[in-house]
PDB file of C-alpha atoms in Angstrom:
ATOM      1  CA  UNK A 256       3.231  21.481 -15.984  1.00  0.00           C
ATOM      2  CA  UNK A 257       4.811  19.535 -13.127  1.00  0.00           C
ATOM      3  CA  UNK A 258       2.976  20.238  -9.660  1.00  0.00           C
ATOM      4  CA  UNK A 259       4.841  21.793  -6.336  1.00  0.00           C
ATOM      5  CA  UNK A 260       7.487  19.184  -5.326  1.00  0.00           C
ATOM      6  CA  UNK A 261       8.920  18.319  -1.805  1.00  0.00           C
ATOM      7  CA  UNK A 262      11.702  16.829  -0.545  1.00  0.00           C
ATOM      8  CA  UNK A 263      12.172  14.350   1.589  1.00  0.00           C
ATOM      9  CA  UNK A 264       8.282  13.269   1.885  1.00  0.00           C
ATOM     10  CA  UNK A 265       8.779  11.556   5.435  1.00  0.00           C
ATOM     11  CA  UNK A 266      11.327  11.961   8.103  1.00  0.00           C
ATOM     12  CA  UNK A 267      12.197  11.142  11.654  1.00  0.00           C
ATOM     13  CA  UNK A 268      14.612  12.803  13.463  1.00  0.00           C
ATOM     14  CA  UNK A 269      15.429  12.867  17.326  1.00  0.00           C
ATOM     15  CA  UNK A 270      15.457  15.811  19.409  1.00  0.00           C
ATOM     16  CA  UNK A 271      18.043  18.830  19.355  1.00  0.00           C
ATOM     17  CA  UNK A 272      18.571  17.862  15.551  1.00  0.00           C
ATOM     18  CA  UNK A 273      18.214  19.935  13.070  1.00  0.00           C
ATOM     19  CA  UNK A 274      16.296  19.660   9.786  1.00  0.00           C
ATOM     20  CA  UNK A 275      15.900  20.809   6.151  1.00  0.00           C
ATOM     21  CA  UNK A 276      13.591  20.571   4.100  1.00  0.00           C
ATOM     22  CA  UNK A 277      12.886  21.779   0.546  1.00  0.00           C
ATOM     23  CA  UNK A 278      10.103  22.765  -2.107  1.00  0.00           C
ATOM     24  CA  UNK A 279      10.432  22.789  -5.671  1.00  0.00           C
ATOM     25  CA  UNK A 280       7.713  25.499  -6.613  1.00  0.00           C
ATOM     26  CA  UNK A 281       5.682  25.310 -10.160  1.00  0.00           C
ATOM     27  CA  UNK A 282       8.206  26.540 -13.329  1.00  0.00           C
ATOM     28  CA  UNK A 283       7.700  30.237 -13.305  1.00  0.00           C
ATOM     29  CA  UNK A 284       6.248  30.669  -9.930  1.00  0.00           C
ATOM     30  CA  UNK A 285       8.238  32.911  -7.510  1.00  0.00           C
ATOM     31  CA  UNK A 286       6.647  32.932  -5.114  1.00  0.00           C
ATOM     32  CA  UNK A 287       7.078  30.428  -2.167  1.00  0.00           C
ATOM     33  CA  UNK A 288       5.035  29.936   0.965  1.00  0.00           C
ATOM     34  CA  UNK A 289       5.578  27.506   3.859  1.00  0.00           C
ATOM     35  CA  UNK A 290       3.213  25.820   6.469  1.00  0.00           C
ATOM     36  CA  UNK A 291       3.016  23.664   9.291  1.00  0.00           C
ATOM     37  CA  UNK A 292      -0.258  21.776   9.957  1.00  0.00           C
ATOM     38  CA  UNK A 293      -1.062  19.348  13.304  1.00  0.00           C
ATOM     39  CA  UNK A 294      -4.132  18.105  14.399  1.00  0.00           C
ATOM     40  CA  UNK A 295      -4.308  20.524  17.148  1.00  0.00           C
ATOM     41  CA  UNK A 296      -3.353  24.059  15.643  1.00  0.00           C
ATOM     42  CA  UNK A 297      -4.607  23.253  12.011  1.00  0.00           C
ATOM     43  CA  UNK A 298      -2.644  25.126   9.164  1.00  0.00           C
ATOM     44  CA  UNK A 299      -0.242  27.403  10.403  1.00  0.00           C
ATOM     45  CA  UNK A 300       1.623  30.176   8.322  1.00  0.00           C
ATOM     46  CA  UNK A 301       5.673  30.256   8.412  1.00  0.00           C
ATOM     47  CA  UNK A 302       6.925  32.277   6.100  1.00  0.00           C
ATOM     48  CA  UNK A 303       6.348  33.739   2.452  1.00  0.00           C
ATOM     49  CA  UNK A 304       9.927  34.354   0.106  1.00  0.00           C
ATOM     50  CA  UNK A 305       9.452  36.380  -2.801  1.00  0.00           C
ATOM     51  CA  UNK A 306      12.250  36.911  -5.490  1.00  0.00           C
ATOM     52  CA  UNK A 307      15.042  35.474  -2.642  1.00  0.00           C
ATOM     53  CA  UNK A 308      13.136  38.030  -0.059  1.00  0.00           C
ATOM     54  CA  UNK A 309      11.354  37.390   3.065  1.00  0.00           C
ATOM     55  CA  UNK A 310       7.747  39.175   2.596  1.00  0.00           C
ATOM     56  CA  UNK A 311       5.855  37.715   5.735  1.00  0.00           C
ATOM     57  CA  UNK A 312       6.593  35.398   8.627  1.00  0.00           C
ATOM     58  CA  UNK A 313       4.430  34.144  11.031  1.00  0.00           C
ATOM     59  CA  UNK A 314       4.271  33.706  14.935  1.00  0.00           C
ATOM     60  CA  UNK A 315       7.184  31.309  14.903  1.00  0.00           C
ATOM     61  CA  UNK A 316      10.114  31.042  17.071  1.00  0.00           C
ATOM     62  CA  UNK A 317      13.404  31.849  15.749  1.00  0.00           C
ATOM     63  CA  UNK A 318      14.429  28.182  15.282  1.00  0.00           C
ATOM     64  CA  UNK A 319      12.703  28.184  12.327  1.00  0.00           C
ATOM     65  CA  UNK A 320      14.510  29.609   9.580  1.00  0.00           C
ATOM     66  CA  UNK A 321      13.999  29.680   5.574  1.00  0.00           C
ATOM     67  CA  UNK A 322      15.335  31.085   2.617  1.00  0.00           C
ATOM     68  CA  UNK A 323      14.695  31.047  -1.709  1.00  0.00           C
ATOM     69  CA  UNK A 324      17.262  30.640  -4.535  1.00  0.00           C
ATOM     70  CA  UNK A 325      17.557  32.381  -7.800  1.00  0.00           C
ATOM     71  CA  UNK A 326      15.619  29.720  -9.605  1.00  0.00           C
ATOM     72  CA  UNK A 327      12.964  30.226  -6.945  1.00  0.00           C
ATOM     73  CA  UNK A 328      13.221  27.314  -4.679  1.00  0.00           C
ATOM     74  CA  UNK A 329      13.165  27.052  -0.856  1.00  0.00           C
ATOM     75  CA  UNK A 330      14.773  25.504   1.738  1.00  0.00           C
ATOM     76  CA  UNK A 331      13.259  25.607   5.138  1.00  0.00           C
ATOM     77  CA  UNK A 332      15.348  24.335   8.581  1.00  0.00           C
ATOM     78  CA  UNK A 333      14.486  23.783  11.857  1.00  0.00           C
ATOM     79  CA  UNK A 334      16.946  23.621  14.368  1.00  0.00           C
ATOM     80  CA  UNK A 335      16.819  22.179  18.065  1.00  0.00           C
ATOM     81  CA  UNK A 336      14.350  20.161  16.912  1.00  0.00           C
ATOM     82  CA  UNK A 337      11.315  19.752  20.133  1.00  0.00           C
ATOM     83  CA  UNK A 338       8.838  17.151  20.211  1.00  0.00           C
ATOM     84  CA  UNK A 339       6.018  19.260  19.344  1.00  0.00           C
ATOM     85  CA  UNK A 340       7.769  20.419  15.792  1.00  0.00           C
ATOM     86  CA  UNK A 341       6.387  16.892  14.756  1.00  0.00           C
ATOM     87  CA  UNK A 342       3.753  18.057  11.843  1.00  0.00           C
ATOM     88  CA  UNK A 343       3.233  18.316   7.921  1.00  0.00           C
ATOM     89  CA  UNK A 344       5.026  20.887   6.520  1.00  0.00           C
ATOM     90  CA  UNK A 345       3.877  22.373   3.177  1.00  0.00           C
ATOM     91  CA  UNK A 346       4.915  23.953   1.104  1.00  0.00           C
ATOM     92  CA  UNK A 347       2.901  26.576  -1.611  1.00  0.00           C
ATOM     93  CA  UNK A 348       3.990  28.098  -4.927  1.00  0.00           C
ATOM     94  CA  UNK A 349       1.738  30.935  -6.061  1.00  0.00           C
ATOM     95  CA  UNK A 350       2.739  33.083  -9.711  1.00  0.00           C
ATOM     96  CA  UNK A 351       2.996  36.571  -7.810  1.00  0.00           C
ATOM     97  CA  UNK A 352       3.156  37.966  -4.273  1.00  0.00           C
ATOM     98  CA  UNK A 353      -0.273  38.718  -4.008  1.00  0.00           C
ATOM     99  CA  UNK A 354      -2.099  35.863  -2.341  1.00  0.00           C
ATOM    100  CA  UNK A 355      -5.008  37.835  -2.313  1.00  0.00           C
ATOM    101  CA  UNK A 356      -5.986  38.057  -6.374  1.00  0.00           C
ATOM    102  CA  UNK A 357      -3.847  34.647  -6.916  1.00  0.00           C
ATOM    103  CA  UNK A 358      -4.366  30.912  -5.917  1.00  0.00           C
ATOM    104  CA  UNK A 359      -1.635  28.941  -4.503  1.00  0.00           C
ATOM    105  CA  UNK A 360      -0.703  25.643  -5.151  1.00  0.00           C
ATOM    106  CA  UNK A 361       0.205  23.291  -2.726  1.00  0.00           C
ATOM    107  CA  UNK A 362       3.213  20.468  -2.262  1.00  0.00           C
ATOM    108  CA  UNK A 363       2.033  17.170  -0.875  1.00  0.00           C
ATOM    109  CA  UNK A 364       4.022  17.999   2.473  1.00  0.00           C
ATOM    110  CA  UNK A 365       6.839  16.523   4.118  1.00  0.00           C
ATOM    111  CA  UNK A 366       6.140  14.682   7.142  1.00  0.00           C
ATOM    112  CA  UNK A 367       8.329  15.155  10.424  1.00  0.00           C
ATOM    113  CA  UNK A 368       8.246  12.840  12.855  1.00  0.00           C
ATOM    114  CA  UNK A 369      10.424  13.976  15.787  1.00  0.00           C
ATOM    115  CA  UNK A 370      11.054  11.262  18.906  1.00  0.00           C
TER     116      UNK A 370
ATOM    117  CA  UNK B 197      -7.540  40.241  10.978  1.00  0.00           C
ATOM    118  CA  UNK B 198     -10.448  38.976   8.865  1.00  0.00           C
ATOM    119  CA  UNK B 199     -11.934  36.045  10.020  1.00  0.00           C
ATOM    120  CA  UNK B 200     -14.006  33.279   8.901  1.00  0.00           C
ATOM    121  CA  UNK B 201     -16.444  31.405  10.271  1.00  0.00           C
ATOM    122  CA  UNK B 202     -17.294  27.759   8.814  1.00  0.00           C
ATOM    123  CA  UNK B 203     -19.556  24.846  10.099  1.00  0.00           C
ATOM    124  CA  UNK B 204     -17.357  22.025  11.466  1.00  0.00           C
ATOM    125  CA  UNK B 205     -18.742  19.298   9.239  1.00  0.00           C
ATOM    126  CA  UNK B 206     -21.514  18.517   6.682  1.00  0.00           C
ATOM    127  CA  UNK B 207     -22.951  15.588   5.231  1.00  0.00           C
ATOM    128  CA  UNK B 208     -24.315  15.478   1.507  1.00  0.00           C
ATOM    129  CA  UNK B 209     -25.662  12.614  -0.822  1.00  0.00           C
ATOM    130  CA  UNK B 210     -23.402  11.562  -3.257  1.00  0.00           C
ATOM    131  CA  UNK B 211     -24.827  12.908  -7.049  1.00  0.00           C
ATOM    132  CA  UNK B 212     -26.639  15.776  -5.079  1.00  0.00           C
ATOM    133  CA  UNK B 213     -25.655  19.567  -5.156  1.00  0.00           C
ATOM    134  CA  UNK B 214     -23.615  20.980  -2.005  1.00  0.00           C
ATOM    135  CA  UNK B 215     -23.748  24.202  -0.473  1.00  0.00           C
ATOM    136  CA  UNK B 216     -21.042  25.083   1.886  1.00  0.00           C
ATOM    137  CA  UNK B 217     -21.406  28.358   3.709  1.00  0.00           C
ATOM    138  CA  UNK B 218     -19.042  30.837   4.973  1.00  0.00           C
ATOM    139  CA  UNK B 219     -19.224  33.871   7.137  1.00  0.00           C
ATOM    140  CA  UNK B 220     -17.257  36.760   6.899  1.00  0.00           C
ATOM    141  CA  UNK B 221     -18.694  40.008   8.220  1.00  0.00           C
ATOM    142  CA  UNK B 222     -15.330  42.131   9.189  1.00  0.00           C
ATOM    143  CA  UNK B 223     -14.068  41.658   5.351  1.00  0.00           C
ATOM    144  CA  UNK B 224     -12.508  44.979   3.998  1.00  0.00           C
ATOM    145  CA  UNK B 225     -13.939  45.666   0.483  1.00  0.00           C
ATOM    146  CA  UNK B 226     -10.858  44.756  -1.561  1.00  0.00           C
ATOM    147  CA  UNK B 227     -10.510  41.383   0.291  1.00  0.00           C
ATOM    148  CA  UNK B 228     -10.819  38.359  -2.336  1.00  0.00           C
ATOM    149  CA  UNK B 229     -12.392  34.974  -0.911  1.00  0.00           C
ATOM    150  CA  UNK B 230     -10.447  32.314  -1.606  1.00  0.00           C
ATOM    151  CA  UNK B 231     -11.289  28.368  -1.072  1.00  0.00           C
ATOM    152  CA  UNK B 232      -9.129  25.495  -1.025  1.00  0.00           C
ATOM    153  CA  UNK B 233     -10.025  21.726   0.174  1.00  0.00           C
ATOM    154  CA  UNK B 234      -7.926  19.503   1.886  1.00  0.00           C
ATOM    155  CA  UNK B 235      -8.497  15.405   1.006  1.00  0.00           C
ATOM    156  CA  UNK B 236      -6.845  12.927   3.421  1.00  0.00           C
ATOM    157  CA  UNK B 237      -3.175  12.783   3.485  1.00  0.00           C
ATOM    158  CA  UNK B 238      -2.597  15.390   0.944  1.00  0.00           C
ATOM    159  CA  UNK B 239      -1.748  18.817   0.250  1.00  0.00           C
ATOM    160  CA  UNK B 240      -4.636  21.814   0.235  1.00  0.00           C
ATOM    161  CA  UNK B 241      -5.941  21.915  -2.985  1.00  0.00           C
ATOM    162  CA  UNK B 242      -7.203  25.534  -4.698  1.00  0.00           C
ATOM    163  CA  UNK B 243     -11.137  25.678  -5.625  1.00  0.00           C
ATOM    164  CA  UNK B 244     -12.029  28.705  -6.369  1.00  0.00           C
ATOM    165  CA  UNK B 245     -11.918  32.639  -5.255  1.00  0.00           C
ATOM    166  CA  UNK B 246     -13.620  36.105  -6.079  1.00  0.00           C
ATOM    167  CA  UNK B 247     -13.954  39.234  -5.361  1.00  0.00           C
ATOM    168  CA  UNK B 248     -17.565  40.624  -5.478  1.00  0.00           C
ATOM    169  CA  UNK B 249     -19.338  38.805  -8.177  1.00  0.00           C
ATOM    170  CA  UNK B 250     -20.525  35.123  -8.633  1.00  0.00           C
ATOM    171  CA  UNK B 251     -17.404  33.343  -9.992  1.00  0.00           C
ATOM    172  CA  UNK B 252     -17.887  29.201 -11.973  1.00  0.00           C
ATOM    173  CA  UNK B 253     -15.237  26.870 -12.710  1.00  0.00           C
ATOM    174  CA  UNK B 254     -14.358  23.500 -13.784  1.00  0.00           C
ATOM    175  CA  UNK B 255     -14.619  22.201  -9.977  1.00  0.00           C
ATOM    176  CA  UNK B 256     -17.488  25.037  -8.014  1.00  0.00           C
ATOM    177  CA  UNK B 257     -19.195  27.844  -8.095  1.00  0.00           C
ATOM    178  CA  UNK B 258     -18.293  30.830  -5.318  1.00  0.00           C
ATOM    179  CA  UNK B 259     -21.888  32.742  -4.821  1.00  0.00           C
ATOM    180  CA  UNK B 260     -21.024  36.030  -2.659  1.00  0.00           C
ATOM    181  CA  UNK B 261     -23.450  37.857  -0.502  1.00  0.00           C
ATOM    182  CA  UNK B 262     -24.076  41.249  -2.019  1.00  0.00           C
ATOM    183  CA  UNK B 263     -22.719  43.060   1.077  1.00  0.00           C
ATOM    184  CA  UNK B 264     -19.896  40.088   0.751  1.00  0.00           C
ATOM    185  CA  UNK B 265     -20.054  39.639   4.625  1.00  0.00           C
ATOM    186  CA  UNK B 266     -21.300  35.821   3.450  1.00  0.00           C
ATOM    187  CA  UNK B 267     -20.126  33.490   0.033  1.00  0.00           C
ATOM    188  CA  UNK B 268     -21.196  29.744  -0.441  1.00  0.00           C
ATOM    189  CA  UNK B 269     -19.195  27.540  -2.363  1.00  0.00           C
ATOM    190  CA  UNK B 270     -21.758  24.624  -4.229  1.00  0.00           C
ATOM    191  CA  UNK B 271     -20.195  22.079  -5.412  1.00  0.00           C
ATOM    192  CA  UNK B 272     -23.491  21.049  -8.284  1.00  0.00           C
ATOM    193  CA  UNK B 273     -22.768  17.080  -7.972  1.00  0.00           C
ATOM    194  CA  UNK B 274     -20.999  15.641  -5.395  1.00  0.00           C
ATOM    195  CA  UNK B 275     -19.246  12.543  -5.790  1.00  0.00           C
ATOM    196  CA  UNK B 276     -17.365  10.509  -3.338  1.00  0.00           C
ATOM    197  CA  UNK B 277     -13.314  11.978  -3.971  1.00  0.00           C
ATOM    198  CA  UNK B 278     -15.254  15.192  -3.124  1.00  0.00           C
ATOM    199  CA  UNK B 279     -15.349  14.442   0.543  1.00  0.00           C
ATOM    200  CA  UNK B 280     -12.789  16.408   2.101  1.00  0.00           C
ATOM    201  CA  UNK B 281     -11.726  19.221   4.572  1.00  0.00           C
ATOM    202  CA  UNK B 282     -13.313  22.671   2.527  1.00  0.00           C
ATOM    203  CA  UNK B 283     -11.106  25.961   3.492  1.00  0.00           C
ATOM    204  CA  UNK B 284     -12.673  29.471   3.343  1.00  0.00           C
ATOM    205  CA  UNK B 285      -9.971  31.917   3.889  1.00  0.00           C
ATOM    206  CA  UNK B 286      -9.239  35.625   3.323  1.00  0.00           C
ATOM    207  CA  UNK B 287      -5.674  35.778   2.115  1.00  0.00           C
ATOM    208  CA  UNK B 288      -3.972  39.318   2.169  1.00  0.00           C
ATOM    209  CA  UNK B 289      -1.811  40.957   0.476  1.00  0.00           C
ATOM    210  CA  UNK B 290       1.235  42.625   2.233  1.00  0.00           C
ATOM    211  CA  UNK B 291       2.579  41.804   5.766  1.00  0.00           C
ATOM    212  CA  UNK B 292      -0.269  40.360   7.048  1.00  0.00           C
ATOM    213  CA  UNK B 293       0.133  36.437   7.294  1.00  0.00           C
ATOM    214  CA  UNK B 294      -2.780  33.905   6.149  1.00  0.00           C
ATOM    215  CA  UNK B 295      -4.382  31.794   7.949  1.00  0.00           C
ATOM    216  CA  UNK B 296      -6.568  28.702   7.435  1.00  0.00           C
ATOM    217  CA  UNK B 297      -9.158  28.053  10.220  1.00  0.00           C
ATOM    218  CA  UNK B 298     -10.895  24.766  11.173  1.00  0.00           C
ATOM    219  CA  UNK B 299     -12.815  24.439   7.916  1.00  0.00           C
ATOM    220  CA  UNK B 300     -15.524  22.398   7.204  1.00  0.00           C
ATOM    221  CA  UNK B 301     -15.463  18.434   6.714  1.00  0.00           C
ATOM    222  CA  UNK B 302     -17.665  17.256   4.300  1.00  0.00           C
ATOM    223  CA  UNK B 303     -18.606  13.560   4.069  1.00  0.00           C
ATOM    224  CA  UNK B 304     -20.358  12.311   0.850  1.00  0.00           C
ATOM    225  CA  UNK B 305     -23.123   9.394   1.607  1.00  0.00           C
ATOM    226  CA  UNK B 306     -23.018   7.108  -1.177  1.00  0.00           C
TER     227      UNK B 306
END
C-alpha cells in the first residue's frame, strides 16, 4: 500500500505570495492532518479534515487555510506568505478521526523556503 | 492539556537494548500513549501506542507504569538507522489539537 504522498517536496517562494500545497493520504484513510515543524517551535498542529470537514485547528493565523476532497485529499494554502512561514510542512493520514486509539502516518513533508 | 515530559537526548551502544522514558502524570484514564520517531530529513514515523497494558511490536515494546503517569518505550537492539528524534505524545480525541514536544534524540555508538 503506497505511503502518504506530498506535493511539491521543495519550494521557494518570495514574500506576500501565496502557496499550496497538497497530501495524498493512504487509500482508504480519511482522515487528514497537517503540520508545520521549525527548529525553533518543533511540530506544530494546523489543522485535522475529516470526511471534507474541519475537526480541529490549531493556534494559527487566518492566513493559513485548508480544505479535503471527496476522495480524501488535502490541499493546504498559505497566503501573504512572511519570512517566518519558512518550515516543513507535513502532512498525516490516519484510518479514522480518533488520533487517540489510531496511529498516523506521516508524508515526507514539503519544504518552504520563503525569501 | 496533557503533557509530556522527555529527556532531551540519550546515547546507547549499538546491538544493546534502549530504554526511553516518558513522564506523564496529568494523563486522564482513557488517554492512549502514542510514540512516533523522527530520522533526519524525514517524516515522523509511528512506533507504537497503548492504553494501560504492556503493548510489543515488530519495531518496540511500550511498558506503562501501572498508575500510567510513566511508559518507556525499549527498543531490545539498537542498531544505527535507529538513531533518531523519539516522540511521546498524548493525542486526543475531539477538539483538542496534538502536540509533539521536544522529544528525545537518541544517538547510537557504533
Amino acid at each position: 500500500k503506497a505511503g502518504v504522498t506530498q506535493t511539491p517536496r521543495y519550494l521557494i517562494k518570495t514574500r506576500g505570495q501565496q502557496v499550496t500545497l497538497s497530501c495524498s493520504p493512504i487509500s482508504g484513510h480519511r482522515s487528514v492532518s497537517w503540520y508545520q515543524q521549525t527548529p525553533g517551535q518543533g511540530l506544530q498542529f494546523l489543522f485535522e479534515y475529516f470526511s471534507e470537514t474541519q475537526r480541529n485547528k490549531g493556534n494559527f493565523p487566518g492566513r493559513f487555510s485548508g480544505r479535503q476532497f471527496s476522495n480524501s485529499r488535502s490541499e493546504m494554502n498559505v497566503s501573504t506568505l512572511e519570512l517566518g512561514d519558512s518550515a516543513l510542512y507535513l502532512c498525516a493520514s490516519s484510518h479514522l478521526f480518533d488520533r487517540n486509539r489510531y496511529e498516523q502516518y506521516f508524508g515526507p513533508g514539503t519544504r518552504l523556503t520563503v525569501t | 492539556d496533557a503533557k509530556t515530559t522527555q529527556p532531551n537526548s540519550m546515547e546507547s551502544n549499538e546491538e544493546e537494548p534502549v530504554h526511553l522514558p516518558c513522564n506523564h502524570s496529568t494523563i486522564s484514564g482513557t488517554d492512549y500513549i502514542h510514540w512516533y520517531r523522527q530520522l533526519p530529513s524525514q517524516g515522523p514515523e509511528y512506533v507504537i501506542h497503548g492504553l494501560t497494558s504492556n503493548v510489543n511490536n515488530r519495531m518496540a515494546s511500550l511498558a506503562i507504569a501501572e498508575d500510567r503517569k510513566s511508559s518507556t518505550l525499549i527498543l531490545h537492539r539498537a542498531t544505527l538507522r535507529d538513531a533518531a528524534v523519539y516522540y511521546c505524545i498524548l493525542p486526543y480525541f475531539g477538539n483538542e489539537k496534538l502536540t509533539f514536544g521536544t522529544g528525545t534524540r537518541l544517538t547510537i555508538i557504533p
